[in-house]
Amino acid sequence: MHIQTPLHVQKALEDGGAVVALESTVIAHGLPHPRNLQVARELEAEVAANGAVPATVGVVAGQPVVGLSEEEIERLGTAEGVLKLSTRDLPIAIARKMDGATTVAATMWLADLAGASVFATGGIGGVHRGGAHDVSADLAELGRTRMLVVCAGAKAILDLAATREALETAGVLVAGYGTDELPAFYSRESGLAVDVRVDSPREVADLWTAHEEMNLPGALLLCVPPPPEHALPAAEVETAIRAALQQADARGIRGKEVTPFLLTAVAERTGGRSLEANVALLRNNARVAAQVAAALAGD
Ligand code: PSU
Ligand code: MN
């Protein structure tokens, strides 16, 4: 299967230029419409303003695309029945010529096939709470696909300590950007340590170059705390998360519906402040990713 890339993205990839891949599940399933479309545009603009070419990833009518057009993004962010695709689901959308938004895992897979190596998202999936053995396939993908993934840690709706351990088991190097602590998505602190602290795009670029030189599989996970003016106190979010978890349980929400349901329920319970934090951290991550990609392209 041929991955479709628009000419300007293809050219940047061939020239060793700065390219930042962006995911589409956050657009199709993670944010409310029509804000989702606005955010998708803002993320691309943020990448471009910081010296890199944005390439939002998704599947349109069975065609995997790295570098969706504005119309294609609008389609994935508006249409009913857009699939939520992890890596294992890609064949379904391709064989059946369906539309699909890509999670962190599937975005890594497609971006890697297209030759991109820097990717920005909000929060990665991980180990869910409650010992229900719901573990995001993002973790397995982070362990096997070589990619520099910029995030704000794992989503706070998860069991962060268990997710931290799972990242270690998967062999994923976890770096803190200007911090020694793993950020907790909506909040800046989790009480969990990162493996290494880095304080500039240059330092990140050096780590990534060493990772590549060692021929290591898997991701370098660069964790960027949410901007202080939008970050929420962990204790406050925790109350909202617990209530949302009970609600999900009562309604029998399962499988891939869990994460979108929880994100929406937490937004409702924080009066939209978690949504603002989510948008702010997405933009912040896109900016840092672009700066790192630019530093790498300059090497
Ligand atoms: N980051 C956000 N919002 C999101 C996601 C990430 O700010 O909605 C998505 C990502 O696509 C991630 C997915 O891969 O949530 C995890 O879903 P699950 O827990 O079902 O694996
Ligand atoms: Mn899951």
Tab-separated table of C-alpha atoms and ligand atoms in Angstrom:
chain	number	residue	atom	x	y	z
A	1	MET	CA	0.000	0.000	0.000
A	2	HIS	CA	1.255	3.340	-1.061
A	3	ILE	CA	1.227	6.095	1.561
A	4	GLN	CA	-0.022	9.330	0.093
A	5	THR	CA	2.083	12.393	0.897
A	6	PRO	CA	1.510	15.811	-0.660
A	7	LEU	CA	4.437	17.092	-2.706
A	8	HIS	CA	5.627	19.694	-0.204
A	9	VAL	CA	5.796	17.071	2.573
A	10	GLN	CA	7.490	14.542	0.310
A	11	LYS	CA	10.058	17.106	-0.739
A	12	ALA	CA	10.815	18.089	2.870
A	13	LEU	CA	11.245	14.409	3.782
A	14	GLU	CA	13.555	13.750	0.833
A	15	ASP	CA	15.655	16.833	1.588
A	16	GLY	CA	16.053	15.882	5.258
A	17	GLY	CA	13.988	18.930	6.178
A	18	ALA	CA	11.981	19.442	9.346
A	19	VAL	CA	8.652	17.596	9.301
A	20	VAL	CA	6.284	17.107	12.247
A	21	ALA	CA	3.581	14.439	12.049
A	22	LEU	CA	0.307	15.103	13.893
A	23	GLU	CA	-2.406	12.590	14.793
A	24	SER	CA	-6.091	12.705	13.883
A	25	THR	CA	-7.834	10.741	16.660
A	26	VAL	CA	-7.581	13.790	18.871
A	27	ILE	CA	-9.396	15.690	16.109
A	28	ALA	CA	-12.066	13.096	15.319
A	29	HIS	CA	-12.650	11.582	18.758
A	30	GLY	CA	-10.783	13.612	21.369
A	31	LEU	CA	-12.182	17.151	21.020
A	32	PRO	CA	-15.710	18.486	20.489
A	33	HIS	CA	-16.844	19.727	17.077
A	34	PRO	CA	-16.304	22.403	15.727
A	35	ARG	CA	-13.467	23.289	18.118
A	36	ASN	CA	-11.642	20.209	16.878
A	37	LEU	CA	-11.261	21.657	13.375
A	38	GLN	CA	-10.020	24.961	14.704
A	39	VAL	CA	-7.446	23.139	16.865
A	40	ALA	CA	-6.312	20.988	13.925
A	41	ARG	CA	-5.603	24.158	11.934
A	42	GLU	CA	-3.912	25.831	14.898
A	43	LEU	CA	-1.589	22.860	15.407
A	44	GLU	CA	-0.481	22.927	11.780
A	45	ALA	CA	0.039	26.705	12.009
A	46	GLU	CA	2.076	26.296	15.205
A	47	VAL	CA	4.366	23.755	13.504
A	48	ALA	CA	4.797	25.968	10.434
A	49	ALA	CA	5.502	29.066	12.551
A	50	ASN	CA	8.326	27.194	14.279
A	51	GLY	CA	10.196	26.151	11.190
A	52	ALA	CA	8.782	22.746	10.259
A	53	VAL	CA	6.329	21.254	7.782
A	54	PRO	CA	3.176	19.854	9.443
A	55	ALA	CA	1.813	16.494	8.270
A	56	THR	CA	-1.450	15.412	9.861
A	57	VAL	CA	-1.968	11.669	9.488
A	58	GLY	CA	-5.169	9.739	8.769
A	59	VAL	CA	-6.943	7.360	6.406
A	60	VAL	CA	-9.343	8.769	3.806
A	61	ALA	CA	-11.584	6.322	1.936
A	62	GLY	CA	-9.052	3.584	2.586
A	63	GLN	CA	-6.034	5.660	1.571
A	64	PRO	CA	-3.414	6.268	4.292
A	65	VAL	CA	-2.286	9.888	4.127
A	66	VAL	CA	0.682	11.583	5.793
A	67	GLY	CA	-0.104	15.256	5.215
A	68	LEU	CA	-3.887	15.532	5.048
A	69	SER	CA	-5.323	18.493	3.125
A	70	GLU	CA	-7.567	20.984	4.893
A	71	GLU	CA	-10.609	19.368	3.253
A	72	GLU	CA	-9.519	15.903	4.376
A	73	ILE	CA	-8.998	17.084	7.954
A	74	GLU	CA	-12.448	18.660	7.861
A	75	ARG	CA	-13.894	15.385	6.614
A	76	LEU	CA	-12.299	13.307	9.393
A	77	GLY	CA	-13.308	15.904	11.970
A	78	THR	CA	-16.922	16.169	10.829
A	79	ALA	CA	-18.174	12.945	9.223
A	80	GLU	CA	-20.099	10.312	11.160
A	81	GLY	CA	-18.630	6.828	11.458
A	82	VAL	CA	-14.970	7.782	11.218
A	83	LEU	CA	-13.103	4.807	12.678
A	84	LYS	CA	-10.646	5.146	15.541
A	85	LEU	CA	-7.630	3.312	14.193
A	86	SER	CA	-4.838	1.820	16.203
A	87	THR	CA	-2.105	0.118	14.171
A	88	ARG	CA	-3.854	-3.263	14.098
A	89	ASP	CA	-7.012	-1.601	12.716
A	90	LEU	CA	-5.347	-0.062	9.651
A	91	PRO	CA	-6.215	-3.064	7.422
A	92	ILE	CA	-9.919	-2.677	8.203
A	93	ALA	CA	-10.055	0.903	6.966
A	94	ILE	CA	-7.839	0.143	3.957
A	95	ALA	CA	-9.577	-3.035	2.804
A	96	ARG	CA	-13.034	-1.540	3.265
A	97	LYS	CA	-12.122	1.879	1.893
A	98	MET	CA	-13.284	3.615	5.038
A	99	ASP	CA	-12.345	6.854	6.757
A	100	GLY	CA	-10.272	6.517	9.889
A	101	ALA	CA	-8.548	8.754	12.405
A	102	THR	CA	-5.198	7.491	13.650
A	103	THR	CA	-4.241	7.135	17.311
A	104	VAL	CA	-0.713	7.672	18.560
A	105	ALA	CA	0.126	4.073	17.605
A	106	ALA	CA	-1.228	4.154	14.042
A	107	THR	CA	0.160	7.644	13.450
A	108	MET	CA	3.636	6.431	14.416
A	109	TRP	CA	3.308	3.487	12.071
A	110	LEU	CA	2.231	5.546	9.045
A	111	ALA	CA	4.601	8.435	9.723
A	112	ASP	CA	7.483	5.970	9.949
A	113	LEU	CA	6.484	4.323	6.666
A	114	ALA	CA	6.489	7.763	5.042
A	115	GLY	CA	9.962	8.517	6.432
A	116	ALA	CA	9.023	11.039	9.122
A	117	SER	CA	10.602	10.728	12.563
A	118	VAL	CA	9.144	13.524	14.716
A	119	PHE	CA	5.547	13.407	15.922
A	120	ALA	CA	3.545	15.624	18.279
A	121	THR	CA	0.437	14.581	20.201
A	122	GLY	CA	-1.395	15.511	23.416
A	123	GLY	CA	-1.157	12.608	25.799
A	124	ILE	CA	-0.285	9.038	24.971
A	125	GLY	CA	-2.527	6.109	25.864
A	126	GLY	CA	-1.396	3.781	28.629
A	127	VAL	CA	-2.535	1.475	31.415
A	128	HIS	CA	-6.086	2.238	32.523
A	129	ARG	CA	-7.040	2.259	36.205
A	130	GLY	CA	-8.946	-0.416	38.019
A	131	GLY	CA	-6.929	-3.481	37.124
A	132	ALA	CA	-9.274	-4.123	34.193
A	133	HIS	CA	-6.307	-4.875	31.973
A	134	ASP	CA	-7.186	-2.169	29.476
A	135	VAL	CA	-3.754	-1.256	28.142
A	136	SER	CA	-3.427	1.064	25.154
A	137	ALA	CA	-1.690	-0.322	22.087
A	138	ASP	CA	0.177	3.000	22.077
A	139	LEU	CA	2.601	1.421	24.580
A	140	ALA	CA	3.490	-1.530	22.344
A	141	GLU	CA	3.958	0.783	19.376
A	142	LEU	CA	6.189	3.108	21.386
A	143	GLY	CA	8.308	0.067	22.126
A	144	ARG	CA	8.829	-0.972	18.531
A	145	THR	CA	8.586	1.962	16.116
A	146	ARG	CA	11.474	4.387	15.935
A	147	MET	CA	10.024	7.845	16.433
A	148	LEU	CA	10.587	10.968	18.494
A	149	VAL	CA	7.191	11.442	20.134
A	150	VAL	CA	6.408	14.733	21.851
A	151	CYS	CA	3.598	14.601	24.427
A	152	ALA	CA	2.490	15.924	27.825
A	153	GLY	CA	2.916	12.510	29.401
A	154	ALA	CA	0.137	9.953	29.527
A	155	LYS	CA	-3.463	11.063	29.932
A	156	ALA	CA	-4.320	11.642	33.608
A	157	ILE	CA	-7.390	9.391	33.352
A	158	LEU	CA	-4.903	6.477	33.358
A	159	ASP	CA	-2.914	4.757	36.084
A	160	LEU	CA	0.192	6.893	35.613
A	161	ALA	CA	2.489	4.839	37.862
A	162	ALA	CA	1.580	1.637	36.012
A	163	THR	CA	1.970	3.412	32.672
A	164	ARG	CA	5.411	4.647	33.726
A	165	GLU	CA	6.442	1.065	34.567
A	166	ALA	CA	5.023	-0.233	31.275
A	167	LEU	CA	7.085	2.322	29.357
A	168	GLU	CA	10.160	1.051	31.131
A	169	THR	CA	9.301	-2.556	30.277
A	170	ALA	CA	8.760	-1.570	26.644
A	171	GLY	CA	12.240	-0.020	26.604
A	172	VAL	CA	11.040	3.502	25.941
A	173	LEU	CA	13.399	6.298	26.964
A	174	VAL	CA	11.320	8.942	28.753
A	175	ALA	CA	12.752	12.458	28.692
A	176	GLY	CA	11.401	15.478	30.586
A	177	TYR	CA	11.516	18.808	28.800
A	178	GLY	CA	12.635	21.314	31.409
A	179	THR	CA	11.512	18.958	34.166
A	180	ASP	CA	12.656	15.938	36.183
A	181	GLU	CA	9.086	14.763	36.586
A	182	LEU	CA	6.701	13.053	34.234
A	183	PRO	CA	3.963	15.582	33.475
A	184	ALA	CA	0.383	14.400	34.051
A	185	PHE	CA	-1.274	15.808	30.926
A	186	TYR	CA	-3.591	18.427	32.503
A	187	SER	CA	-1.136	18.984	35.361
A	188	ARG	CA	2.594	19.620	35.480
A	189	GLU	CA	3.403	17.127	38.218
A	190	SER	CA	2.867	13.413	38.743
A	191	GLY	CA	5.482	12.570	41.367
A	192	LEU	CA	7.008	10.111	38.870
A	193	ALA	CA	10.543	10.526	37.584
A	194	VAL	CA	11.646	10.722	33.967
A	195	ASP	CA	14.804	8.929	32.787
A	196	VAL	CA	16.578	12.078	31.696
A	197	ARG	CA	16.012	15.804	31.738
A	198	VAL	CA	16.626	17.926	28.653
A	199	ASP	CA	16.394	21.698	28.495
A	200	SER	CA	16.657	22.685	24.840
A	201	PRO	CA	15.781	21.482	21.333
A	202	ARG	CA	19.511	20.947	20.808
A	203	GLU	CA	19.731	18.549	23.757
A	204	VAL	CA	16.734	16.607	22.474
A	205	ALA	CA	18.259	16.441	19.005
A	206	ASP	CA	21.513	15.057	20.458
A	207	LEU	CA	19.636	12.349	22.391
A	208	TRP	CA	17.658	11.390	19.303
A	209	THR	CA	20.743	11.243	17.119
A	210	ALA	CA	22.396	8.928	19.669
A	211	HIS	CA	19.251	6.757	19.760
A	212	GLU	CA	19.385	6.432	15.972
A	213	GLU	CA	23.123	5.763	15.939
A	214	MET	CA	22.596	2.904	18.389
A	215	ASN	CA	19.982	1.510	16.012
A	216	LEU	CA	17.531	1.282	18.902
A	217	PRO	CA	13.949	0.383	18.137
A	218	GLY	CA	11.089	2.310	19.653
A	219	ALA	CA	10.390	5.832	20.681
A	220	LEU	CA	12.135	8.582	22.500
A	221	LEU	CA	9.226	9.989	24.478
A	222	LEU	CA	9.723	13.694	25.059
A	223	CYS	CA	7.371	14.798	27.834
A	224	VAL	CA	6.563	18.502	27.962
A	225	PRO	CA	4.612	19.887	30.933
A	226	PRO	CA	1.443	21.822	29.978
A	227	PRO	CA	1.881	25.630	29.956
A	228	PRO	CA	1.583	26.902	33.581
A	229	GLU	CA	-1.190	29.377	32.756
A	230	HIS	CA	-3.439	26.540	31.533
A	231	ALA	CA	-2.314	23.659	33.751
A	232	LEU	CA	-4.823	22.441	36.358
A	233	PRO	CA	-4.045	21.452	39.949
A	234	ALA	CA	-3.721	17.658	40.053
A	235	ALA	CA	-6.072	17.318	43.058
A	236	GLU	CA	-8.865	19.170	41.302
A	237	VAL	CA	-8.598	17.097	38.120
A	238	GLU	CA	-8.474	13.945	40.201
A	239	THR	CA	-11.963	14.600	41.627
A	240	ALA	CA	-13.347	15.062	38.119
A	241	ILE	CA	-11.558	11.945	36.859
A	242	ARG	CA	-12.918	9.743	39.659
A	243	ALA	CA	-16.458	10.889	38.965
A	244	ALA	CA	-15.965	10.323	35.229
A	245	LEU	CA	-14.618	6.822	35.848
A	246	GLN	CA	-17.688	5.924	37.932
A	247	GLN	CA	-19.935	7.260	35.198
A	248	ALA	CA	-18.100	5.215	32.540
A	249	ASP	CA	-18.437	2.123	34.683
A	250	ALA	CA	-22.144	2.673	35.321
A	251	ARG	CA	-22.784	3.092	31.608
A	252	GLY	CA	-20.737	0.043	30.675
A	253	ILE	CA	-18.355	1.993	28.420
A	254	ARG	CA	-15.718	-0.409	27.049
A	255	GLY	CA	-12.764	-0.715	24.695
A	256	LYS	CA	-11.844	2.152	22.431
A	257	GLU	CA	-14.813	4.225	23.639
A	258	VAL	CA	-13.308	4.573	27.109
A	259	THR	CA	-10.738	7.287	26.436
A	260	PRO	CA	-13.016	9.643	24.414
A	261	PHE	CA	-15.798	9.194	26.984
A	262	LEU	CA	-13.529	10.046	29.915
A	263	LEU	CA	-12.005	13.088	28.214
A	264	THR	CA	-15.481	14.491	27.529
A	265	ALA	CA	-16.770	13.704	31.023
A	266	VAL	CA	-13.745	15.346	32.672
A	267	ALA	CA	-14.204	18.451	30.478
A	268	GLU	CA	-17.832	18.717	31.600
A	269	ARG	CA	-16.883	18.371	35.238
A	270	THR	CA	-14.124	20.989	35.102
A	271	GLY	CA	-16.346	23.545	33.376
A	272	GLY	CA	-14.318	23.191	30.192
A	273	ARG	CA	-11.003	23.979	31.873
A	274	SER	CA	-9.566	20.549	31.109
A	275	LEU	CA	-10.476	21.129	27.471
A	276	GLU	CA	-8.590	24.444	27.480
A	277	ALA	CA	-5.610	22.725	29.102
A	278	ASN	CA	-5.787	19.978	26.477
A	279	VAL	CA	-5.783	22.481	23.603
A	280	ALA	CA	-2.975	24.537	25.177
A	281	LEU	CA	-0.743	21.502	25.675
A	282	LEU	CA	-1.400	20.260	22.153
A	283	ARG	CA	-0.232	23.612	20.768
A	284	ASN	CA	2.734	23.705	23.107
A	285	ASN	CA	3.788	20.190	22.078
A	286	ALA	CA	3.450	21.060	18.379
A	287	ARG	CA	5.711	24.053	18.926
A	288	VAL	CA	8.398	22.089	20.800
A	289	ALA	CA	8.268	19.288	18.214
A	290	ALA	CA	8.786	21.791	15.395
A	291	GLN	CA	11.760	23.342	17.195
A	292	VAL	CA	13.308	19.916	17.736
A	293	ALA	CA	12.661	18.895	14.112
A	294	ALA	CA	14.289	22.138	12.968
A	295	ALA	CA	17.321	21.473	15.173
A	296	LEU	CA	17.619	17.960	13.697
A	297	ALA	CA	17.282	19.238	10.125
A	298	GLY	CA	20.125	21.658	10.781
A	299	ASP	CA	22.516	18.831	11.693
B	1	PSU	N1	-4.169	13.127	23.146
B	1	PSU	C1	-5.196	13.990	23.385
B	1	PSU	N2	-6.452	13.543	23.079
B	1	PSU	C2	-6.695	12.301	22.541
B	1	PSU	C3	-5.610	11.404	22.295
B	1	PSU	C4	-4.368	11.887	22.635
B	1	PSU	O1	-4.972	15.105	23.852
B	1	PSU	O2	-7.857	11.977	22.260
B	1	PSU	C5	-5.852	10.017	21.695
B	1	PSU	C6	-4.563	9.538	21.024
B	1	PSU	O3	-4.848	9.298	19.669
B	1	PSU	C7	-4.211	8.250	21.751
B	1	PSU	C8	-5.558	7.741	22.132
B	1	PSU	O4	-3.502	7.359	20.944
B	1	PSU	O5	-6.205	8.956	22.598
B	1	PSU	C9	-5.492	6.623	23.169
B	1	PSU	O6	-6.661	5.867	23.086
B	1	PSU	P1	-6.738	4.413	23.814
B	1	PSU	O7	-6.610	4.721	25.270
B	1	PSU	O8	-8.104	3.885	23.430
B	1	PSU	O9	-5.626	3.591	23.269
B	2	MN	MN	-7.960	0.835	25.533
